[in-house]
Amino acid sequence: MKLLEIYILRRILQMFLVTLLPVLTIIWTIQVLGRINLVTDTGQSMGSFVTLATFILPTIIPVVLPFTLAIGITQTLTAMNNDSELPVIDAAGASRSIIYRPVLLLAAFLSIFSFVVANFVEPPARVAARQMVAAAYADLLSSVIEEKTFRSIEDGLYVQISERHSGRVLTGLFVVDYRDPNFDLIYYAKQGSIDEGGTSLTMQDGEVHRKTPDGRISIIKFASYAFDLSAMTASEGPSLGATDRSLAFLLNPDPADPHVQGSPGSYRSELHGRLTEWLFPLMFAFISLVVAGDSRSHRQTRLHPMVTALILAFGLRWLGFTLKNVVKQDEAYTLLMYLLPVATIAGCSYLLATHKTIRMPKALANLLGQTLRRFRRRAGDQSSVGGGA
């Protein structure tokens, strides 16, 4: 690789990483916080929560990576053009491949990386996360492990204990059951125990308050009362969907699998999605080169090339999701999923070979440009007001 190509590759890689890390961190944090109930509801340690967060990371990398690559390429090439580096390269008579080669080399590597993550890292991570959550909720003792604190076992069922002793013995039991719409139940018991299978809770020396919707309350004292837990402590593992399956399983699904029988379309669309979506980094790289790879004066353009590239990227990604859902319903549209990346790469290759560029319609470019200028003007006014204050 030539020295100039190494220089361009290094700059694009730096901008790509600078964009990827914060965007990935933000989306990862949002996804992780959505599962914070693993700690709050089941009393799991922060170590378990961090482990779950690690399992979530591979599920968002293939989605975020293509967009950050498009940002890195367009921003780098636009900066090089504004600094007159691209015009100098053209004036020196250098081939355009000097610019294209490092970009496409990085995009090809990231596409292969995306394929590996989506097919060999993400499915086991999804399964591990499901198993971890299922195990956390399967054992009632883990759900009430923190003493003197209410824990939600499931919707409408809450438990509090005063102390937990060895031998699966609990003291100071307080159980609230709102699951039956015909009446509410509140149990008090001095002591209770859970059987070895975790399927029943036996309470001793207590009483149950029953309240009907019309407000009538009845109180029954008991010496021993068995509370069924079998519905909450089912021992079968978590059900696996198409996104949790390996590529080998998708290529040859088990016809006896209940989920495959119930939703064959989801396995079909997931397979073809795995075989096409890994090309999105390469697609977005071609789009970025068409939008920002020439040496025209971007200072006079009405819209920043990065905005144009991202609009096209989001449109293609949305089209990819749409085709995936369509294929789930009808197998006849499968070819369109493969035609999307092939047509995009072929079309961009033609534009690069003929030195043509993608230009947005003038009216749309003017509208977006005016909107961005108004936004920057308002942001500047607010910062100046804040500084004056």
Short mmCIF file of C-alpha atoms in Angstrom, two decimals:
data_model
loop_
_atom_site.label_atom_id
_atom_site.label_comp_id
_atom_site.label_asym_id
_atom_site.label_seq_id
_atom_site.Cartn_x
_atom_site.Cartn_y
_atom_site.Cartn_z
CA MET A 1 0.00 0.00 0.00
CA LYS A 2 1.31 3.42 -0.95
CA LEU A 3 2.17 6.07 1.62
CA LEU A 4 -0.76 8.28 0.57
CA GLU A 5 -3.17 5.36 0.85
CA ILE A 6 -1.90 4.60 4.36
CA TYR A 7 -2.41 8.27 5.26
CA ILE A 8 -6.03 8.23 4.01
CA LEU A 9 -6.74 4.89 5.70
CA ARG A 10 -5.36 6.13 9.02
CA ARG A 11 -7.47 9.30 8.94
CA ILE A 12 -10.65 7.42 8.07
CA LEU A 13 -9.97 4.79 10.72
CA GLN A 14 -9.43 7.46 13.37
CA MET A 15 -12.66 9.27 12.47
CA PHE A 16 -14.51 5.94 12.36
CA LEU A 17 -13.38 4.99 15.86
CA VAL A 18 -14.08 8.48 17.23
CA THR A 19 -17.64 8.14 15.92
CA LEU A 20 -18.18 4.47 16.74
CA LEU A 21 -17.19 4.50 20.41
CA PRO A 22 -19.58 7.22 21.69
CA VAL A 23 -22.50 6.10 19.49
CA LEU A 24 -22.03 2.49 20.50
CA THR A 25 -21.74 3.48 24.15
CA ILE A 26 -24.96 5.50 24.09
CA ILE A 27 -27.02 2.80 22.37
CA TRP A 28 -25.48 0.10 24.54
CA THR A 29 -26.32 2.07 27.70
CA ILE A 30 -29.93 2.50 26.59
CA GLN A 31 -30.26 -1.22 25.90
CA VAL A 32 -28.64 -2.17 29.20
CA LEU A 33 -30.78 0.19 31.29
CA GLY A 34 -33.86 -1.43 29.77
CA ARG A 35 -32.83 -4.62 31.57
CA ILE A 36 -31.94 -3.09 34.92
CA ASN A 37 -34.91 -5.00 36.39
CA LEU A 38 -32.67 -8.07 36.49
CA VAL A 39 -31.02 -6.44 39.50
CA THR A 40 -34.01 -4.64 41.00
CA ASP A 41 -36.48 -7.52 40.70
CA THR A 42 -34.36 -10.61 41.29
CA GLY A 43 -31.65 -9.36 43.64
CA GLN A 44 -28.83 -10.32 41.29
CA SER A 45 -25.36 -8.88 41.85
CA MET A 46 -23.84 -6.13 39.74
CA GLY A 47 -21.43 -8.75 38.39
CA SER A 48 -24.38 -10.60 36.86
CA PHE A 49 -25.69 -7.35 35.44
CA VAL A 50 -22.32 -6.58 33.83
CA THR A 51 -22.26 -10.07 32.36
CA LEU A 52 -25.71 -9.53 30.86
CA ALA A 53 -24.56 -6.18 29.46
CA THR A 54 -21.63 -7.94 27.79
CA PHE A 55 -24.01 -10.39 26.12
CA ILE A 56 -26.05 -7.46 24.75
CA LEU A 57 -23.08 -5.74 23.08
CA PRO A 58 -22.75 -8.11 20.06
CA THR A 59 -26.41 -7.56 19.17
CA ILE A 60 -25.94 -3.85 18.44
CA ILE A 61 -22.51 -3.82 16.79
CA PRO A 62 -23.69 -4.97 13.32
CA VAL A 63 -26.41 -2.29 13.32
CA VAL A 64 -24.25 0.65 14.42
CA LEU A 65 -21.06 -0.17 12.52
CA PRO A 66 -22.20 0.67 8.92
CA PHE A 67 -23.49 4.13 9.86
CA THR A 68 -20.38 5.11 11.78
CA LEU A 69 -18.28 3.97 8.83
CA ALA A 70 -20.28 6.23 6.50
CA ILE A 71 -19.74 9.14 8.89
CA GLY A 72 -16.02 8.43 9.13
CA ILE A 73 -15.55 8.27 5.35
CA THR A 74 -17.62 11.32 4.41
CA GLN A 75 -16.25 13.49 7.20
CA THR A 76 -12.63 12.58 6.39
CA LEU A 77 -12.96 13.08 2.63
CA THR A 78 -14.86 16.34 3.11
CA ALA A 79 -12.14 17.64 5.44
CA MET A 80 -9.43 16.61 2.94
CA ASN A 81 -11.30 18.38 0.16
CA ASN A 82 -11.77 21.56 2.18
CA ASP A 83 -8.06 21.50 3.03
CA SER A 84 -7.31 21.21 -0.73
CA GLU A 85 -5.77 17.77 -0.32
CA LEU A 86 -8.10 16.06 -2.79
CA PRO A 87 -7.64 18.77 -5.46
CA VAL A 88 -3.86 18.43 -5.08
CA ILE A 89 -4.10 14.66 -5.54
CA ASP A 90 -6.11 15.18 -8.74
CA ALA A 91 -3.79 17.92 -9.99
CA ALA A 92 -0.78 15.64 -9.50
CA GLY A 93 -2.35 13.17 -11.93
CA ALA A 94 -2.78 10.43 -9.33
CA SER A 95 -5.31 7.71 -9.96
CA ARG A 96 -8.62 7.87 -8.09
CA SER A 97 -7.87 4.35 -6.87
CA ILE A 98 -5.51 5.93 -4.34
CA ILE A 99 -8.60 7.25 -2.59
CA TYR A 100 -10.90 4.32 -3.30
CA ARG A 101 -8.56 1.48 -2.34
CA PRO A 102 -8.08 2.27 1.42
CA VAL A 103 -11.78 3.05 1.84
CA LEU A 104 -12.96 -0.18 0.23
CA LEU A 105 -10.28 -2.20 2.00
CA LEU A 106 -11.52 -0.96 5.40
CA ALA A 107 -15.15 -1.51 4.36
CA ALA A 108 -14.43 -5.07 3.22
CA PHE A 109 -12.72 -5.86 6.51
CA LEU A 110 -15.64 -4.42 8.52
CA SER A 111 -18.13 -6.35 6.39
CA ILE A 112 -16.35 -9.61 7.16
CA PHE A 113 -16.17 -8.62 10.82
CA SER A 114 -19.91 -7.87 10.79
CA PHE A 115 -20.62 -11.28 9.22
CA VAL A 116 -18.61 -13.07 11.92
CA VAL A 117 -20.29 -11.16 14.75
CA ALA A 118 -23.83 -11.57 13.37
CA ASN A 119 -23.49 -15.30 12.65
CA PHE A 120 -21.05 -16.69 15.20
CA VAL A 121 -21.00 -14.28 18.16
CA GLU A 122 -24.46 -12.73 18.41
CA PRO A 123 -26.60 -15.94 18.47
CA PRO A 124 -24.71 -17.59 21.38
CA ALA A 125 -24.71 -14.24 23.21
CA ARG A 126 -28.49 -13.98 22.80
CA VAL A 127 -28.97 -17.53 24.08
CA ALA A 128 -26.68 -16.92 27.06
CA ALA A 129 -28.57 -13.74 27.94
CA ARG A 130 -31.93 -15.53 27.76
CA GLN A 131 -30.68 -18.39 29.90
CA MET A 132 -29.25 -15.98 32.43
CA VAL A 133 -32.52 -14.05 32.78
CA ALA A 134 -34.55 -17.27 32.93
CA ALA A 135 -32.30 -18.69 35.65
CA ALA A 136 -32.56 -15.47 37.65
CA TYR A 137 -36.35 -15.59 37.66
CA ALA A 138 -36.68 -19.37 38.00
CA ASP A 139 -35.70 -19.58 41.67
CA LEU A 140 -38.05 -17.84 44.06
CA LEU A 141 -35.31 -17.58 46.69
CA SER A 142 -33.20 -15.46 44.34
CA SER A 143 -36.21 -13.21 43.81
CA VAL A 144 -36.61 -12.55 47.53
CA ILE A 145 -32.96 -12.84 48.48
CA GLU A 146 -32.95 -9.34 49.96
CA GLU A 147 -34.71 -9.37 53.32
CA LYS A 148 -37.30 -6.78 54.40
CA THR A 149 -37.80 -5.65 50.80
CA PHE A 150 -40.78 -6.20 48.51
CA ARG A 151 -39.99 -8.18 45.37
CA SER A 152 -42.19 -8.54 42.29
CA ILE A 153 -42.24 -12.23 41.36
CA GLU A 154 -44.53 -11.65 38.38
CA ASP A 155 -47.26 -9.19 37.42
CA GLY A 156 -49.64 -8.92 40.38
CA LEU A 157 -47.60 -11.07 42.80
CA TYR A 158 -45.34 -9.54 45.46
CA VAL A 159 -43.39 -11.16 48.31
CA GLN A 160 -41.59 -9.84 51.38
CA ILE A 161 -39.73 -11.80 54.05
CA SER A 162 -38.22 -10.78 57.36
CA GLU A 163 -35.47 -13.38 57.51
CA ARG A 164 -34.15 -16.24 55.41
CA HIS A 165 -32.68 -19.29 57.12
CA SER A 166 -30.89 -22.41 55.97
CA GLY A 167 -32.93 -25.34 54.71
CA ARG A 168 -35.07 -23.04 52.51
CA VAL A 169 -36.93 -21.73 55.57
CA LEU A 170 -38.42 -18.20 55.57
CA THR A 171 -39.83 -16.24 58.49
CA GLY A 172 -42.09 -13.19 58.58
CA LEU A 173 -43.82 -13.90 55.25
CA PHE A 174 -45.99 -11.30 53.53
CA VAL A 175 -47.51 -12.25 50.14
CA VAL A 176 -49.77 -10.04 48.01
CA ASP A 177 -51.60 -11.70 45.11
CA TYR A 178 -53.50 -9.43 42.67
CA ARG A 179 -53.45 -11.84 39.71
CA ASP A 180 -57.11 -12.90 39.93
CA PRO A 181 -59.43 -10.05 38.84
CA ASN A 182 -62.28 -11.47 40.95
CA PHE A 183 -60.55 -10.93 44.30
CA ASP A 184 -57.33 -9.77 45.94
CA LEU A 185 -55.43 -11.99 48.39
CA ILE A 186 -53.02 -10.95 51.13
CA TYR A 187 -51.19 -13.63 53.12
CA TYR A 188 -49.42 -13.25 56.47
CA ALA A 189 -47.45 -16.11 57.99
CA LYS A 190 -44.91 -16.40 60.78
CA GLN A 191 -42.95 -19.06 58.95
CA GLY A 192 -42.77 -20.81 55.60
CA SER A 193 -40.65 -23.18 53.57
CA ILE A 194 -40.08 -23.90 49.89
CA ASP A 195 -39.82 -27.47 48.66
CA GLU A 196 -36.67 -28.72 46.92
CA GLY A 197 -38.27 -28.46 43.49
CA GLY A 198 -39.29 -24.86 44.11
CA THR A 199 -42.86 -25.64 43.07
CA SER A 200 -44.72 -24.81 46.31
CA LEU A 201 -44.47 -22.50 49.31
CA THR A 202 -45.87 -23.93 52.55
CA MET A 203 -46.84 -21.27 55.09
CA GLN A 204 -47.49 -21.99 58.79
CA ASP A 205 -49.38 -20.07 61.45
CA GLY A 206 -50.86 -17.22 59.49
CA GLU A 207 -53.97 -15.74 57.94
CA VAL A 208 -55.24 -14.74 54.50
CA HIS A 209 -57.27 -11.62 53.73
CA ARG A 210 -59.60 -11.87 50.76
CA LYS A 211 -61.10 -8.73 49.21
CA THR A 212 -63.77 -8.80 46.49
CA PRO A 213 -64.34 -6.00 43.93
CA ASP A 214 -67.38 -4.74 45.90
CA GLY A 215 -65.13 -4.07 48.93
CA ARG A 216 -66.14 -7.04 51.11
CA ILE A 217 -63.27 -8.53 53.12
CA SER A 218 -63.00 -11.97 54.68
CA ILE A 219 -60.19 -13.14 56.97
CA ILE A 220 -59.23 -16.78 57.34
CA LYS A 221 -56.65 -18.04 59.83
CA PHE A 222 -54.70 -21.16 58.98
CA ALA A 223 -52.19 -23.47 60.63
CA SER A 224 -50.71 -24.54 57.30
CA TYR A 225 -51.30 -23.31 53.77
CA ALA A 226 -49.65 -24.41 50.51
CA PHE A 227 -49.04 -21.77 47.83
CA ASP A 228 -48.47 -23.07 44.28
CA LEU A 229 -45.30 -21.77 42.59
CA SER A 230 -45.14 -24.19 39.67
CA ALA A 231 -46.31 -21.60 37.13
CA MET A 232 -43.39 -19.32 38.06
CA THR A 233 -40.64 -21.85 38.46
CA ALA A 234 -40.97 -23.88 35.30
CA SER A 235 -37.72 -25.66 34.71
CA GLU A 236 -37.75 -25.75 30.93
CA GLY A 237 -35.23 -23.42 29.36
CA PRO A 238 -36.12 -20.20 27.59
CA SER A 239 -37.78 -20.53 24.19
CA LEU A 240 -35.44 -19.75 21.31
CA GLY A 241 -36.50 -17.72 18.29
CA ALA A 242 -34.99 -17.32 14.83
CA THR A 243 -32.58 -14.58 15.94
CA ASP A 244 -31.15 -16.92 18.60
CA ARG A 245 -30.30 -19.70 16.18
CA SER A 246 -26.93 -20.39 14.62
CA LEU A 247 -26.29 -20.06 10.90
CA ALA A 248 -26.01 -23.85 10.60
CA PHE A 249 -29.48 -24.28 12.13
CA LEU A 250 -30.96 -21.63 9.83
CA LEU A 251 -29.50 -23.35 6.79
CA ASN A 252 -31.05 -26.65 7.87
CA PRO A 253 -33.81 -26.01 10.45
CA ASP A 254 -35.27 -28.90 12.39
CA PRO A 255 -38.78 -29.51 10.97
CA ALA A 256 -39.83 -31.02 14.31
CA ASP A 257 -38.98 -27.86 16.24
CA PRO A 258 -42.25 -26.30 17.53
CA HIS A 259 -41.08 -22.75 16.88
CA VAL A 260 -40.03 -23.60 13.32
CA GLN A 261 -43.44 -25.16 12.72
CA GLY A 262 -45.22 -22.15 14.19
CA SER A 263 -43.24 -19.46 12.40
CA PRO A 264 -41.32 -20.79 9.39
CA GLY A 265 -41.27 -17.35 7.77
CA SER A 266 -39.19 -15.85 10.58
CA TYR A 267 -36.47 -18.45 10.03
CA ARG A 268 -36.51 -17.83 6.29
CA SER A 269 -36.19 -14.04 6.63
CA GLU A 270 -33.54 -14.36 9.34
CA LEU A 271 -31.41 -16.63 7.16
CA HIS A 272 -31.48 -14.33 4.15
CA GLY A 273 -30.94 -11.34 6.43
CA ARG A 274 -27.79 -12.95 7.83
CA LEU A 275 -26.53 -13.58 4.29
CA THR A 276 -27.12 -10.02 3.04
CA GLU A 277 -26.95 -7.54 5.93
CA TRP A 278 -23.22 -8.04 6.45
CA LEU A 279 -22.71 -6.19 3.13
CA PHE A 280 -24.10 -2.92 4.50
CA PRO A 281 -20.65 -1.54 5.52
CA LEU A 282 -19.45 -2.08 1.95
CA MET A 283 -22.64 -0.55 0.53
CA PHE A 284 -22.35 2.55 2.71
CA ALA A 285 -18.67 2.90 1.81
CA PHE A 286 -19.54 3.02 -1.91
CA ILE A 287 -22.28 5.58 -1.22
CA SER A 288 -19.86 7.73 0.81
CA LEU A 289 -17.29 7.65 -2.00
CA VAL A 290 -19.89 8.72 -4.55
CA VAL A 291 -21.11 11.54 -2.32
CA ALA A 292 -17.79 12.86 -0.98
CA GLY A 293 -15.00 11.23 -3.01
CA ASP A 294 -14.64 13.94 -5.64
CA SER A 295 -12.68 17.19 -5.41
CA ARG A 296 -15.50 19.64 -6.01
CA SER A 297 -15.99 22.70 -3.85
CA HIS A 298 -18.08 21.47 -0.94
CA ARG A 299 -18.05 24.94 0.59
CA GLN A 300 -20.57 26.01 -2.05
CA THR A 301 -22.85 23.03 -1.60
CA ARG A 302 -26.18 23.59 0.07
CA LEU A 303 -25.96 20.43 2.15
CA HIS A 304 -23.04 18.73 3.86
CA PRO A 305 -22.02 15.48 2.11
CA MET A 306 -22.29 13.58 5.41
CA VAL A 307 -25.99 14.51 5.66
CA THR A 308 -26.61 13.28 2.12
CA ALA A 309 -24.76 10.02 2.79
CA LEU A 310 -26.64 9.40 6.03
CA ILE A 311 -30.02 10.08 4.42
CA LEU A 312 -29.24 7.53 1.71
CA ALA A 313 -27.86 5.09 4.30
CA PHE A 314 -30.93 5.32 6.52
CA GLY A 315 -33.17 4.89 3.48
CA LEU A 316 -31.35 1.73 2.37
CA ARG A 317 -31.33 0.34 5.93
CA TRP A 318 -35.06 0.96 6.24
CA LEU A 319 -35.58 -0.72 2.86
CA GLY A 320 -33.55 -3.70 4.09
CA PHE A 321 -35.72 -4.07 7.21
CA THR A 322 -38.86 -3.74 5.08
CA LEU A 323 -37.76 -6.43 2.64
CA LYS A 324 -36.90 -8.71 5.56
CA ASN A 325 -40.41 -8.36 6.94
CA VAL A 326 -41.92 -8.88 3.48
CA VAL A 327 -39.91 -12.08 2.96
CA LYS A 328 -41.15 -13.29 6.33
CA GLN A 329 -44.66 -13.19 4.91
CA ASP A 330 -43.95 -14.23 1.32
CA GLU A 331 -40.95 -16.21 0.08
CA ALA A 332 -41.39 -14.88 -3.48
CA TYR A 333 -39.67 -11.60 -2.52
CA THR A 334 -36.46 -13.26 -1.32
CA LEU A 335 -34.51 -12.24 -4.43
CA LEU A 336 -35.07 -8.57 -3.60
CA MET A 337 -33.02 -8.92 -0.41
CA TYR A 338 -30.00 -9.96 -2.48
CA LEU A 339 -30.76 -7.47 -5.24
CA LEU A 340 -30.57 -4.52 -2.83
CA PRO A 341 -26.82 -4.77 -1.98
CA VAL A 342 -25.89 -5.96 -5.48
CA ALA A 343 -27.76 -3.11 -7.23
CA THR A 344 -26.43 -0.51 -4.79
CA ILE A 345 -22.80 -1.58 -5.14
CA ALA A 346 -23.11 -1.93 -8.93
CA GLY A 347 -24.77 1.46 -9.30
CA CYS A 348 -22.18 3.21 -7.14
CA SER A 349 -19.37 1.46 -9.00
CA TYR A 350 -20.76 2.79 -12.27
CA LEU A 351 -20.96 6.33 -10.88
CA LEU A 352 -17.39 6.15 -9.60
CA ALA A 353 -16.10 4.75 -12.89
CA THR A 354 -17.84 7.49 -14.92
CA HIS A 355 -16.93 10.24 -12.39
CA LYS A 356 -20.58 11.07 -11.80
CA THR A 357 -21.96 12.17 -8.45
CA ILE A 358 -25.22 11.84 -6.54
CA ARG A 359 -27.01 15.13 -6.14
CA MET A 360 -30.13 15.65 -4.11
CA PRO A 361 -33.02 17.51 -5.76
CA LYS A 362 -32.41 21.24 -5.53
CA ALA A 363 -35.65 21.97 -3.66
CA LEU A 364 -34.95 19.28 -1.03
CA ALA A 365 -31.33 20.35 -0.65
CA ASN A 366 -32.40 23.99 -0.14
CA LEU A 367 -35.01 22.97 2.44
CA LEU A 368 -32.58 20.82 4.43
CA GLY A 369 -29.87 23.46 4.19
CA GLN A 370 -32.17 26.17 5.51
CA THR A 371 -33.29 23.90 8.35
CA LEU A 372 -29.70 23.19 9.37
CA ARG A 373 -28.76 26.88 9.21
CA ARG A 374 -31.73 27.81 11.40
CA PHE A 375 -30.76 25.12 13.89
CA ARG A 376 -27.16 26.38 14.04
CA ARG A 377 -28.37 29.98 14.35
CA ARG A 378 -30.67 29.11 17.27
CA ALA A 379 -27.92 27.10 18.94
CA GLY A 380 -25.56 30.07 18.57
CA ASP A 381 -28.14 32.48 19.98
CA GLN A 382 -28.79 30.25 22.99
CA SER A 383 -25.05 29.86 23.68
CA SER A 384 -24.54 33.60 23.48
CA VAL A 385 -27.45 34.24 25.84
CA GLY A 386 -26.06 31.66 28.26
CA GLY A 387 -22.61 33.20 28.07
CA GLY A 388 -23.99 36.68 28.69
CA ALA A 389 -25.94 35.45 31.69
#
